[in-house]
Amino acid sequence: MRQIVLNDPIVHHIPEFRMKDENYKSITIQQILTHTSGIPRHVSENDWLNPKPLTANLEFAKDFELDFQPGTQFSYSNSAFDILGIVIERAS
């Protein structure tokens, strides 16, 4: 089992995670937990009505830029929590 540290960049746990904006590399676990990651709210259309496997969000995220520089603003993001779910799954 791999330990999760709040200041870990998510790419430390999900090396294949990519977004159009290179600042995605600095997103931390803590920023996802506090909704300050900049990951858009929904990278998958209708994700509540038509749930997809968590890993599908990795593919969808590649087509998006961050809404803002990680750690600079607050914006609730379902998609970020889906990505965090992958981190938890891999660490468990």
Tab-separated table of N, CA and C in Angstrom:
chain	number	residue	atom	x	y	z
A	1	MET	N	0.849	-1.173	0.000
A	1	MET	CA	0.000	0.000	0.000
A	1	MET	C	0.899	1.243	0.000
A	2	ARG	N	0.547	2.208	-0.808
A	2	ARG	CA	1.301	3.448	-0.928
A	2	ARG	C	0.630	4.537	-0.097
A	3	GLN	N	1.417	5.251	0.689
A	3	GLN	CA	0.878	6.299	1.543
A	3	GLN	C	0.527	7.531	0.712
A	4	ILE	N	-0.603	8.148	1.054
A	4	ILE	CA	-1.031	9.388	0.405
A	4	ILE	C	-0.666	10.554	1.312
A	5	VAL	N	0.018	11.529	0.747
A	5	VAL	CA	0.392	12.740	1.471
A	5	VAL	C	-0.342	13.909	0.816
A	6	LEU	N	-0.950	14.773	1.618
A	6	LEU	CA	-1.779	15.856	1.080
A	6	LEU	C	-1.047	16.743	0.081
A	7	ASN	N	0.236	16.948	0.258
A	7	ASN	CA	0.983	17.809	-0.659
A	7	ASN	C	1.497	17.077	-1.894
A	8	ASP	N	1.199	15.792	-2.016
A	8	ASP	CA	1.602	15.044	-3.207
A	8	ASP	C	0.917	15.604	-4.445
A	9	PRO	N	1.660	15.823	-5.520
A	9	PRO	CA	0.995	16.114	-6.797
A	9	PRO	C	0.234	14.860	-7.241
A	10	ILE	N	-0.917	15.044	-7.847
A	10	ILE	CA	-1.687	13.862	-8.259
A	10	ILE	C	-0.943	13.064	-9.321
A	11	VAL	N	-0.080	13.716	-10.109
A	11	VAL	CA	0.687	12.974	-11.120
A	11	VAL	C	1.672	12.004	-10.476
A	12	HIS	N	1.950	12.195	-9.196
A	12	HIS	CA	2.792	11.251	-8.455
A	12	HIS	C	2.069	9.911	-8.329
A	13	HIS	N	0.760	9.947	-8.213
A	13	HIS	CA	-0.056	8.740	-8.061
A	13	HIS	C	-0.698	8.291	-9.376
A	14	ILE	N	-0.906	9.243	-10.286
A	14	ILE	CA	-1.518	8.938	-11.589
A	14	ILE	C	-0.615	9.542	-12.672
A	15	PRO	N	0.485	8.875	-13.010
A	15	PRO	CA	1.429	9.466	-13.972
A	15	PRO	C	0.839	9.714	-15.358
A	16	GLU	N	-0.218	9.003	-15.707
A	16	GLU	CA	-0.818	9.189	-17.034
A	16	GLU	C	-1.826	10.339	-17.074
A	17	PHE	N	-2.085	10.978	-15.943
A	17	PHE	CA	-3.019	12.112	-15.913
A	17	PHE	C	-2.445	13.272	-16.722
A	18	ARG	N	-3.247	13.825	-17.642
A	18	ARG	CA	-2.828	14.935	-18.507
A	18	ARG	C	-3.992	15.895	-18.709
A	19	MET	N	-3.653	17.163	-18.906
A	19	MET	CA	-4.617	18.175	-19.329
A	19	MET	C	-3.915	19.083	-20.324
A	20	LYS	N	-4.667	19.887	-21.052
A	20	LYS	CA	-4.074	20.801	-22.032
A	20	LYS	C	-3.171	21.842	-21.376
A	21	ASP	N	-3.542	22.293	-20.193
A	21	ASP	CA	-2.793	23.306	-19.462
A	21	ASP	C	-1.699	22.617	-18.649
A	22	GLU	N	-0.439	22.940	-18.884
A	22	GLU	CA	0.686	22.297	-18.209
A	22	GLU	C	0.675	22.458	-16.690
A	23	ASN	N	-0.100	23.398	-16.176
A	23	ASN	CA	-0.170	23.605	-14.724
A	23	ASN	C	-0.833	22.443	-14.006
A	24	TYR	N	-1.426	21.510	-14.748
A	24	TYR	CA	-2.036	20.337	-14.111
A	24	TYR	C	-0.996	19.562	-13.306
A	25	LYS	N	0.263	19.660	-13.687
A	25	LYS	CA	1.328	18.899	-13.018
A	25	LYS	C	1.511	19.318	-11.564
A	26	SER	N	1.057	20.519	-11.216
A	26	SER	CA	1.254	21.005	-9.841
A	26	SER	C	0.042	20.774	-8.940
A	27	ILE	N	-1.044	20.199	-9.457
A	27	ILE	CA	-2.245	19.964	-8.646
A	27	ILE	C	-1.935	18.939	-7.556
A	28	THR	N	-2.280	19.292	-6.313
A	28	THR	CA	-2.028	18.397	-5.189
A	28	THR	C	-3.322	17.745	-4.698
A	29	ILE	N	-3.140	16.720	-3.885
A	29	ILE	CA	-4.276	16.050	-3.249
A	29	ILE	C	-5.082	17.068	-2.441
A	30	GLN	N	-4.394	17.903	-1.686
A	30	GLN	CA	-5.072	18.895	-0.850
A	30	GLN	C	-5.892	19.865	-1.690
A	31	GLN	N	-5.384	20.274	-2.839
A	31	GLN	CA	-6.139	21.189	-3.697
A	31	GLN	C	-7.405	20.533	-4.221
A	32	ILE	N	-7.362	19.251	-4.483
A	32	ILE	CA	-8.585	18.560	-4.900
A	32	ILE	C	-9.571	18.524	-3.731
A	33	LEU	N	-9.090	18.180	-2.548
A	33	LEU	CA	-9.963	18.099	-1.373
A	33	LEU	C	-10.604	19.431	-1.025
A	34	THR	N	-9.923	20.526	-1.306
A	34	THR	CA	-10.442	21.858	-0.966
A	34	THR	C	-11.058	22.572	-2.170
A	35	HIS	N	-11.212	21.867	-3.271
A	35	HIS	CA	-11.812	22.411	-4.501
A	35	HIS	C	-11.069	23.645	-5.005
A	36	THR	N	-9.744	23.586	-4.927
A	36	THR	CA	-8.907	24.681	-5.445
A	36	THR	C	-7.948	24.173	-6.517
A	37	SER	N	-8.278	23.051	-7.150
A	37	SER	CA	-7.378	22.438	-8.140
A	37	SER	C	-7.420	23.122	-9.496
A	38	GLY	N	-8.542	23.749	-9.833
A	38	GLY	CA	-8.701	24.330	-11.158
A	38	GLY	C	-9.261	23.360	-12.188
A	39	ILE	N	-9.432	22.090	-11.799
A	39	ILE	CA	-10.029	21.106	-12.718
A	39	ILE	C	-11.490	21.493	-12.915
A	40	PRO	N	-11.941	21.588	-14.161
A	40	PRO	CA	-13.335	21.977	-14.415
A	40	PRO	C	-14.328	21.069	-13.695
A	41	ARG	N	-15.481	21.630	-13.405
A	41	ARG	CA	-16.514	20.917	-12.644
A	41	ARG	C	-16.915	19.596	-13.283
A	42	HIS	N	-17.147	19.606	-14.572
A	42	HIS	CA	-17.577	18.393	-15.283
A	42	HIS	C	-16.743	18.232	-16.549
A	43	VAL	N	-15.793	17.306	-16.531
A	43	VAL	CA	-15.070	17.017	-17.771
A	43	VAL	C	-15.801	15.958	-18.579
A	44	SER	N	-16.813	15.361	-17.983
A	44	SER	CA	-17.650	14.375	-18.651
A	44	SER	C	-19.087	14.874	-18.638
A	45	GLU	N	-19.697	14.985	-19.801
A	45	GLU	CA	-21.085	15.444	-19.903
A	45	GLU	C	-22.028	14.493	-19.176
A	46	ASN	N	-22.974	15.056	-18.455
A	46	ASN	CA	-24.016	14.272	-17.786
A	46	ASN	C	-23.470	13.149	-16.916
A	47	ASP	N	-22.362	13.410	-16.215
A	47	ASP	CA	-21.763	12.337	-15.435
A	47	ASP	C	-22.645	11.853	-14.291
A	48	TRP	N	-23.589	12.677	-13.829
A	48	TRP	CA	-24.510	12.226	-12.784
A	48	TRP	C	-25.610	11.354	-13.359
A	49	LEU	N	-26.050	11.661	-14.574
A	49	LEU	CA	-27.121	10.890	-15.193
A	49	LEU	C	-26.608	9.623	-15.864
A	50	ASN	N	-25.365	9.675	-16.326
A	50	ASN	CA	-24.784	8.557	-17.059
A	50	ASN	C	-23.383	8.286	-16.501
A	51	PRO	N	-23.302	7.671	-15.306
A	51	PRO	CA	-21.998	7.455	-14.670
A	51	PRO	C	-21.068	6.600	-15.532
A	52	LYS	N	-19.794	6.937	-15.451
A	52	LYS	CA	-18.760	6.215	-16.194
A	52	LYS	C	-17.708	5.732	-15.205
A	53	PRO	N	-16.888	4.766	-15.605
A	53	PRO	CA	-15.795	4.355	-14.702
A	53	PRO	C	-14.907	5.556	-14.374
A	54	LEU	N	-14.344	5.580	-13.170
A	54	LEU	CA	-13.495	6.701	-12.758
A	54	LEU	C	-12.372	6.957	-13.758
A	55	THR	N	-11.780	5.906	-14.287
A	55	THR	CA	-10.648	6.083	-15.201
A	55	THR	C	-11.054	6.760	-16.508
A	56	ALA	N	-12.330	6.740	-16.860
A	56	ALA	CA	-12.776	7.437	-18.082
A	56	ALA	C	-12.486	8.928	-17.970
A	57	ASN	N	-12.527	9.475	-16.762
A	57	ASN	CA	-12.251	10.898	-16.573
A	57	ASN	C	-10.826	11.268	-16.967
A	58	LEU	N	-9.900	10.325	-16.868
A	58	LEU	CA	-8.525	10.612	-17.290
A	58	LEU	C	-8.478	10.922	-18.777
A	59	GLU	N	-9.233	10.180	-19.547
A	59	GLU	CA	-9.268	10.426	-20.996
A	59	GLU	C	-9.983	11.734	-21.314
A	60	PHE	N	-11.102	11.993	-20.658
A	60	PHE	CA	-11.852	13.229	-20.896
A	60	PHE	C	-11.034	14.463	-20.509
A	61	ALA	N	-10.293	14.388	-19.408
A	61	ALA	CA	-9.541	15.539	-18.892
A	61	ALA	C	-8.491	16.033	-19.885
A	62	LYS	N	-7.991	15.154	-20.742
A	62	LYS	CA	-6.954	15.524	-21.708
A	62	LYS	C	-7.410	16.647	-22.642
A	63	ASP	N	-8.701	16.788	-22.845
A	63	ASP	CA	-9.242	17.789	-23.768
A	63	ASP	C	-9.536	19.131	-23.103
A	64	PHE	N	-9.269	19.249	-21.806
A	64	PHE	CA	-9.622	20.457	-21.053
A	64	PHE	C	-8.401	21.201	-20.541
A	65	GLU	N	-8.566	22.522	-20.414
A	65	GLU	CA	-7.596	23.349	-19.703
A	65	GLU	C	-8.137	23.575	-18.303
A	66	LEU	N	-7.268	23.927	-17.391
A	66	LEU	CA	-7.703	24.262	-16.042
A	66	LEU	C	-8.542	25.529	-16.072
A	67	ASP	N	-9.483	25.637	-15.157
A	67	ASP	CA	-10.287	26.858	-15.043
A	67	ASP	C	-9.466	28.004	-14.453
A	68	PHE	N	-8.447	27.677	-13.652
A	68	PHE	CA	-7.573	28.679	-13.026
A	68	PHE	C	-6.317	27.982	-12.532
A	69	GLN	N	-5.313	28.767	-12.188
A	69	GLN	CA	-4.060	28.249	-11.643
A	69	GLN	C	-4.362	27.498	-10.341
A	70	PRO	N	-3.879	26.259	-10.187
A	70	PRO	CA	-4.149	25.503	-8.961
A	70	PRO	C	-3.780	26.295	-7.699
A	71	GLY	N	-4.693	26.259	-6.725
A	71	GLY	CA	-4.471	26.898	-5.439
A	71	GLY	C	-4.843	28.362	-5.358
A	72	THR	N	-5.371	28.939	-6.441
A	72	THR	CA	-5.649	30.378	-6.441
A	72	THR	C	-7.119	30.735	-6.268
A	73	GLN	N	-8.034	29.792	-6.521
A	73	GLN	CA	-9.462	30.073	-6.424
A	73	GLN	C	-10.183	28.825	-5.920
A	74	PHE	N	-11.456	28.996	-5.603
A	74	PHE	CA	-12.322	27.899	-5.198
A	74	PHE	C	-13.353	27.664	-6.288
A	75	SER	N	-13.547	26.403	-6.664
A	75	SER	CA	-14.610	26.031	-7.578
A	75	SER	C	-14.885	24.541	-7.402
A	76	TYR	N	-16.114	24.228	-6.995
A	76	TYR	CA	-16.488	22.831	-6.767
A	76	TYR	C	-16.280	22.027	-8.044
A	77	SER	N	-15.689	20.831	-7.907
A	77	SER	CA	-15.411	20.006	-9.086
A	77	SER	C	-15.699	18.541	-8.812
A	78	ASN	N	-16.780	18.040	-9.405
A	78	ASN	CA	-17.061	16.606	-9.346
A	78	ASN	C	-15.948	15.813	-10.019
A	79	SER	N	-15.465	16.318	-11.120
A	79	SER	CA	-14.446	15.612	-11.889
A	79	SER	C	-13.156	15.455	-11.092
A	80	ALA	N	-12.780	16.478	-10.346
A	80	ALA	CA	-11.568	16.379	-9.529
A	80	ALA	C	-11.725	15.272	-8.487
A	81	PHE	N	-12.910	15.155	-7.903
A	81	PHE	CA	-13.129	14.104	-6.905
A	81	PHE	C	-13.131	12.730	-7.552
A	82	ASP	N	-13.589	12.627	-8.788
A	82	ASP	CA	-13.487	11.351	-9.504
A	82	ASP	C	-12.019	10.973	-9.692
A	83	ILE	N	-11.202	11.953	-10.047
A	83	ILE	CA	-9.772	11.704	-10.241
A	83	ILE	C	-9.123	11.339	-8.898
A	84	LEU	N	-9.543	11.984	-7.832
A	84	LEU	CA	-9.033	11.648	-6.504
A	84	LEU	C	-9.411	10.202	-6.144
A	85	GLY	N	-10.574	9.773	-6.600
A	85	GLY	CA	-10.988	8.387	-6.371
A	85	GLY	C	-10.002	7.393	-6.952
A	86	ILE	N	-9.407	7.736	-8.085
A	86	ILE	CA	-8.394	6.867	-8.699
A	86	ILE	C	-7.153	6.805	-7.811
A	87	VAL	N	-6.750	7.944	-7.265
A	87	VAL	CA	-5.602	7.982	-6.343
A	87	VAL	C	-5.858	7.057	-5.163
A	88	ILE	N	-7.033	7.176	-4.567
A	88	ILE	CA	-7.378	6.359	-3.394
A	88	ILE	C	-7.430	4.877	-3.764
A	89	GLU	N	-8.017	4.585	-4.905
A	89	GLU	CA	-8.098	3.201	-5.366
A	89	GLU	C	-6.702	2.589	-5.514
A	90	ARG	N	-5.794	3.341	-6.102
A	90	ARG	CA	-4.439	2.819	-6.332
A	90	ARG	C	-3.633	2.713	-5.052
A	91	ALA	N	-3.915	3.559	-4.093
A	91	ALA	CA	-3.171	3.539	-2.839
A	91	ALA	C	-3.706	2.494	-1.865
A	92	SER	N	-4.890	1.966	-2.156
A	92	SER	CA	-5.530	1.032	-1.213
A	92	SER	C	-5.039	-0.390	-1.399
